[in-house]
C-alpha cells in the first residue's frame, strides 16, 4: 500500500491503531443516549486525549489536528445526537485513512467537525511565502497542486490567470497585487473555493493544518495601522508569535 503503509512493521502498527480506535469509537456510539451522555462524555474525553497522543506517535498529523479540535469541542456536544454525529464522523475519517493509506489535510477536510457555536468556526491555515492566512473550511472545495495556470489577455486587475477544474476555467486571485510578498518557489498549491455559486482559487505555497477559531481569538486590523491593508482582510490572530490574517471570502469575491 502507499505512504504510511509502505513499511510492513510500521504499517501494521498504524493499521492496528486505526482498527483499535474505530472499535473504541463504535463502542461509545453504541452506549450513548441521553441518560448516559454525561457519564460517557467523561470517558470519551479521557480516551480522546490518548487518541491524540497515539495519532502523533503514529505520525498522523492531520488526524492529530482533527482530534485536538474534537477535544476542544467535547463540552459543546451537549446532546446524545450531537455526540453520536461527531463520533460517527470520526469513525468515517479513520475508515478513510485505512482505505486511502494516506494522511493529509485534504482528507481531513472531507470530515469537518462543525462548531456547535455560531461564534466558532473551522479554518484552513495557508502560507504564501512568509505570510500566513486562513480560509473558512466551509468555502473550500478542494486543494490541488497539479493544475496549470493559464494567463489571459485583458485580465482584470487582481487576477493571475485561470486554472482548469472540473470542466471550468477558475480565476486565480493574484495575492501579490494586494500587497502579499512574492515567493521564490516554483511549487504552488491551489485552494479551490466557492461563495454563493462563485468559484475562484488562491495560489499558496503551503497548506498547513485545520484551526478552530472563536471570535475572541480575533483582532481587528484597523487597530493596527502598520499591518498590511487589504480590502478582504479585516481581522487577524496570533499563532506561535506570528500574525495570521483571516480572509473574508465575501469581500474577496466582491473585490
Coordinates of C-alpha atoms in Angstrom, one line a residue:
X1 CA 0.0 0.0 0.0
X2 CA 1.1 3.6 -0.3
X3 CA 2.6 6.1 2.0
X4 CA 2.3 5.2 5.7
X5 CA 1.7 1.5 4.9
X6 CA 4.9 1.2 2.9
X7 CA 7.0 -0.3 5.7
X8 CA 5.5 -3.7 6.8
X9 CA 6.2 -3.4 10.5
X10 CA 5.3 0.3 10.8
X11 CA 2.3 -0.2 8.6
X12 CA 1.0 -2.9 10.8
X13 CA 1.3 -0.8 13.9
X14 CA -0.5 2.1 12.2
X15 CA -3.3 -0.2 10.9
X16 CA -3.6 -1.6 14.4
X17 CA -4.0 1.9 15.9
X18 CA -6.7 2.8 13.3
X19 CA -8.6 -0.5 13.8
X20 CA -8.5 -0.3 17.6
X21 CA -9.6 3.3 17.6
X22 CA -12.5 2.6 15.2
X23 CA -13.7 -0.2 17.6
X24 CA -13.4 2.1 20.6
X25 CA -15.4 4.8 18.8
X26 CA -18.0 2.3 17.8
X27 CA -18.4 1.1 21.4
X28 CA -19.0 4.6 22.6
X29 CA -21.6 5.2 19.9
X30 CA -23.5 2.0 21.0
X31 CA -23.5 3.2 24.6
X32 CA -24.7 6.8 24.2
X33 CA -28.2 8.0 24.8
X34 CA -29.5 11.0 26.8
X35 CA -29.4 9.1 30.1
X36 CA -25.8 8.0 29.7
X37 CA -24.4 11.1 27.9
X38 CA -22.7 12.8 30.9
X39 CA -21.0 9.6 32.1
X40 CA -19.9 8.6 28.6
X41 CA -18.7 12.1 27.8
X42 CA -16.2 11.9 30.7
X43 CA -14.9 8.6 29.4
X44 CA -14.7 9.9 25.8
X45 CA -12.7 13.0 27.0
X46 CA -10.2 10.7 28.7
X47 CA -9.9 8.4 25.8
X48 CA -9.7 11.2 23.2
X49 CA -6.6 12.5 25.0
X50 CA -4.9 9.2 24.3
X51 CA -6.1 9.2 20.7
X52 CA -4.3 12.5 20.2
X53 CA -1.1 11.1 21.7
X54 CA -1.3 7.9 19.6
X55 CA -2.1 9.9 16.4
X56 CA 1.0 12.0 17.0
X57 CA 3.3 9.0 17.7
X58 CA 2.0 7.3 14.5
X59 CA 2.7 10.5 12.5
X60 CA -1.0 11.1 11.6
X61 CA -0.5 14.8 11.7
X62 CA -3.8 15.9 10.2
X63 CA -5.7 13.4 12.3
X64 CA -3.9 14.7 15.4
X65 CA -5.2 18.2 14.5
X66 CA -8.7 16.9 13.9
X67 CA -8.7 15.1 17.3
X68 CA -7.3 18.1 19.1
X69 CA -10.2 20.1 17.7
X70 CA -12.6 17.4 18.7
X71 CA -11.2 17.6 22.3
X72 CA -11.8 21.3 22.3
X73 CA -15.4 20.8 21.3
X74 CA -16.4 17.9 23.5
X75 CA -18.1 20.2 26.1
X76 CA -20.2 21.8 23.4
X77 CA -21.6 18.5 22.2
X78 CA -24.4 18.7 24.8
X79 CA -26.8 16.1 23.4
X80 CA -26.6 12.4 22.5
X81 CA -27.4 13.3 18.9
X82 CA -24.6 15.7 18.6
X83 CA -22.1 13.4 20.3
X84 CA -23.1 10.5 18.1
X85 CA -22.8 12.6 15.0
X86 CA -19.3 13.7 15.9
X87 CA -18.1 10.2 16.8
X88 CA -19.6 8.8 13.5
X89 CA -17.7 11.5 11.6
X90 CA -14.5 10.4 13.4
X91 CA -15.3 6.8 12.6
X92 CA -15.7 7.6 8.9
X93 CA -12.4 9.6 8.9
X94 CA -10.5 6.7 10.5
X95 CA -12.0 4.2 8.0
X96 CA -11.0 6.5 5.1
X97 CA -7.4 6.5 6.4
X98 CA -7.4 2.7 6.3
X99 CA -8.6 2.7 2.7
X100 CA -6.5 5.6 1.3
X101 CA -3.3 4.8 3.2
X102 CA -2.5 8.5 3.3
X103 CA -2.9 11.1 6.0
X104 CA -3.4 14.6 4.6
X105 CA -5.1 18.0 5.1
X106 CA -7.2 17.3 2.0
X107 CA -8.6 14.1 3.6
X108 CA -9.3 15.8 6.9
X109 CA -11.3 18.5 5.0
X110 CA -13.7 15.8 3.9
X111 CA -14.8 15.3 7.5
X112 CA -15.3 18.8 9.0
X113 CA -16.3 18.8 12.6
X114 CA -18.7 21.8 12.5
X115 CA -18.5 24.0 15.6
X116 CA -21.7 24.0 17.6
X117 CA -21.4 27.7 18.5
X118 CA -22.1 30.3 15.8
X119 CA -19.2 32.2 17.3
X120 CA -16.7 29.4 16.4
X121 CA -15.6 28.2 13.0
X122 CA -13.1 25.9 11.3
X123 CA -10.4 27.4 9.1
X124 CA -7.7 26.1 6.7
X125 CA -4.2 27.5 7.6
X126 CA -2.3 28.5 4.5
X127 CA 1.0 30.2 3.6
X128 CA 2.3 32.2 0.7
X129 CA 6.0 32.7 1.3
X130 CA 6.5 34.0 4.8
X131 CA 2.9 35.4 5.1
X132 CA 0.1 33.3 6.7
X133 CA -3.6 33.4 6.4
X134 CA -6.7 31.3 6.9
X135 CA -9.7 30.4 4.8
X136 CA -13.1 29.3 6.2
X137 CA -13.3 25.5 5.6
X138 CA -16.9 25.8 4.6
X139 CA -15.8 27.7 1.5
X140 CA -13.1 25.2 0.4
X141 CA -13.9 22.7 -2.3
X142 CA -10.5 21.1 -2.9
X143 CA -6.8 21.6 -2.7
X144 CA -4.7 20.8 -5.8
X145 CA -1.1 21.1 -6.6
X146 CA -1.1 19.7 -10.2
X147 CA -3.1 22.3 -12.2
X148 CA -1.5 24.5 -14.9
X149 CA -2.1 28.3 -14.6
X150 CA -3.1 30.0 -17.9
X151 CA -2.7 33.7 -18.4
X152 CA -5.5 35.6 -20.2
X153 CA -5.4 38.7 -22.4
X154 CA -7.2 41.7 -20.9
X155 CA -7.1 40.1 -17.5
X156 CA -8.8 42.3 -14.9
X157 CA -6.6 43.6 -12.0
X158 CA -6.3 41.3 -9.1
X159 CA -6.3 38.1 -11.1
X160 CA -3.2 36.0 -12.0
X161 CA -5.0 33.8 -14.7
X162 CA -7.2 30.8 -14.7
X163 CA -6.8 27.1 -13.9
X164 CA -8.9 24.2 -15.3
X165 CA -11.1 22.5 -12.7
X166 CA -13.9 20.0 -13.4
X167 CA -14.5 21.4 -16.8
X168 CA -14.5 25.1 -15.7
X169 CA -11.9 27.9 -16.0
X170 CA -11.5 29.0 -12.4
X171 CA -10.0 32.5 -11.9
X172 CA -6.9 32.7 -9.6
X173 CA -6.7 35.6 -7.2
X174 CA -3.3 37.4 -7.6
X175 CA -2.5 38.0 -3.9
X176 CA 0.7 39.8 -4.9
X177 CA -1.4 42.6 -6.4
X178 CA -2.9 43.2 -3.0
X179 CA 0.5 43.6 -1.3
X180 CA 1.4 40.0 -0.4
X181 CA 5.0 39.1 -0.7
X182 CA 6.4 37.5 -3.9
X183 CA 7.5 33.9 -3.3
X184 CA 10.7 32.5 -5.0
X185 CA 9.4 28.9 -5.1
X186 CA 8.1 27.3 -8.2
X187 CA 5.9 24.8 -6.3
X188 CA 2.4 26.1 -5.7
X189 CA -0.9 24.7 -4.4
X190 CA -4.4 25.9 -5.4
X191 CA -7.2 26.3 -2.9
X192 CA -10.4 26.0 -4.9
X193 CA -13.1 27.9 -3.1
X194 CA -16.8 28.8 -3.6
X195 CA -19.0 31.5 -2.2
X196 CA -22.7 31.7 -3.2
X197 CA -22.1 30.0 -6.5
X198 CA -18.9 31.9 -7.4
X199 CA -15.8 29.8 -7.7
X200 CA -12.2 31.1 -7.5
X201 CA -8.8 29.9 -6.5
X202 CA -6.0 31.0 -4.2
X203 CA -2.4 30.3 -5.1
X204 CA -0.4 29.3 -2.0
X205 CA 3.0 27.8 -1.2
X206 CA 1.8 25.6 1.7
X207 CA -1.4 24.3 3.4
X208 CA -0.6 23.6 7.0
X209 CA -3.5 22.5 9.2
X210 CA -7.1 23.0 10.3
X211 CA -7.7 25.6 13.0
X212 CA -10.7 26.1 15.2
X213 CA -11.1 29.8 16.0
X214 CA -13.5 31.8 18.1
X215 CA -14.5 35.4 17.9
X216 CA -12.4 36.2 21.0
X217 CA -9.3 34.9 19.2
X218 CA -9.6 37.7 16.5
X219 CA -8.1 41.2 16.5
X220 CA -9.2 44.0 14.2
X221 CA -6.8 45.1 11.5
X222 CA -8.0 48.6 11.9
X223 CA -6.5 48.7 15.4
X224 CA -3.0 48.0 13.9
X225 CA -2.4 50.6 11.1
X226 CA 1.1 49.3 10.4
X227 CA -0.1 45.9 9.2
X228 CA -0.9 45.0 5.5
X229 CA -4.1 46.8 4.3
X230 CA -6.2 44.5 2.1
X231 CA -9.9 45.1 1.2
X232 CA -10.8 41.5 2.0
X233 CA -8.9 41.2 5.3
X234 CA -10.4 42.9 8.4
X235 CA -9.2 40.6 11.1
X236 CA -6.1 38.6 12.2
X237 CA -5.0 36.4 15.1
X238 CA -1.6 35.5 16.6
X239 CA -0.3 31.9 16.3
X240 CA 3.2 31.0 17.5
X241 CA 4.1 34.7 17.7
X242 CA 3.2 35.2 14.1
X243 CA 0.3 37.3 12.8
X244 CA -2.2 35.2 10.7
X245 CA -4.7 37.1 8.5
X246 CA -8.3 36.0 8.2
X247 CA -9.7 36.1 4.7
X248 CA -13.2 37.5 4.4
X249 CA -14.5 35.4 1.4
X250 CA -17.5 37.6 0.8
X251 CA -15.3 40.7 0.4
X252 CA -12.8 38.9 -1.7
X253 CA -15.4 37.9 -4.2
X254 CA -16.6 41.5 -4.3
X255 CA -13.1 42.9 -4.7

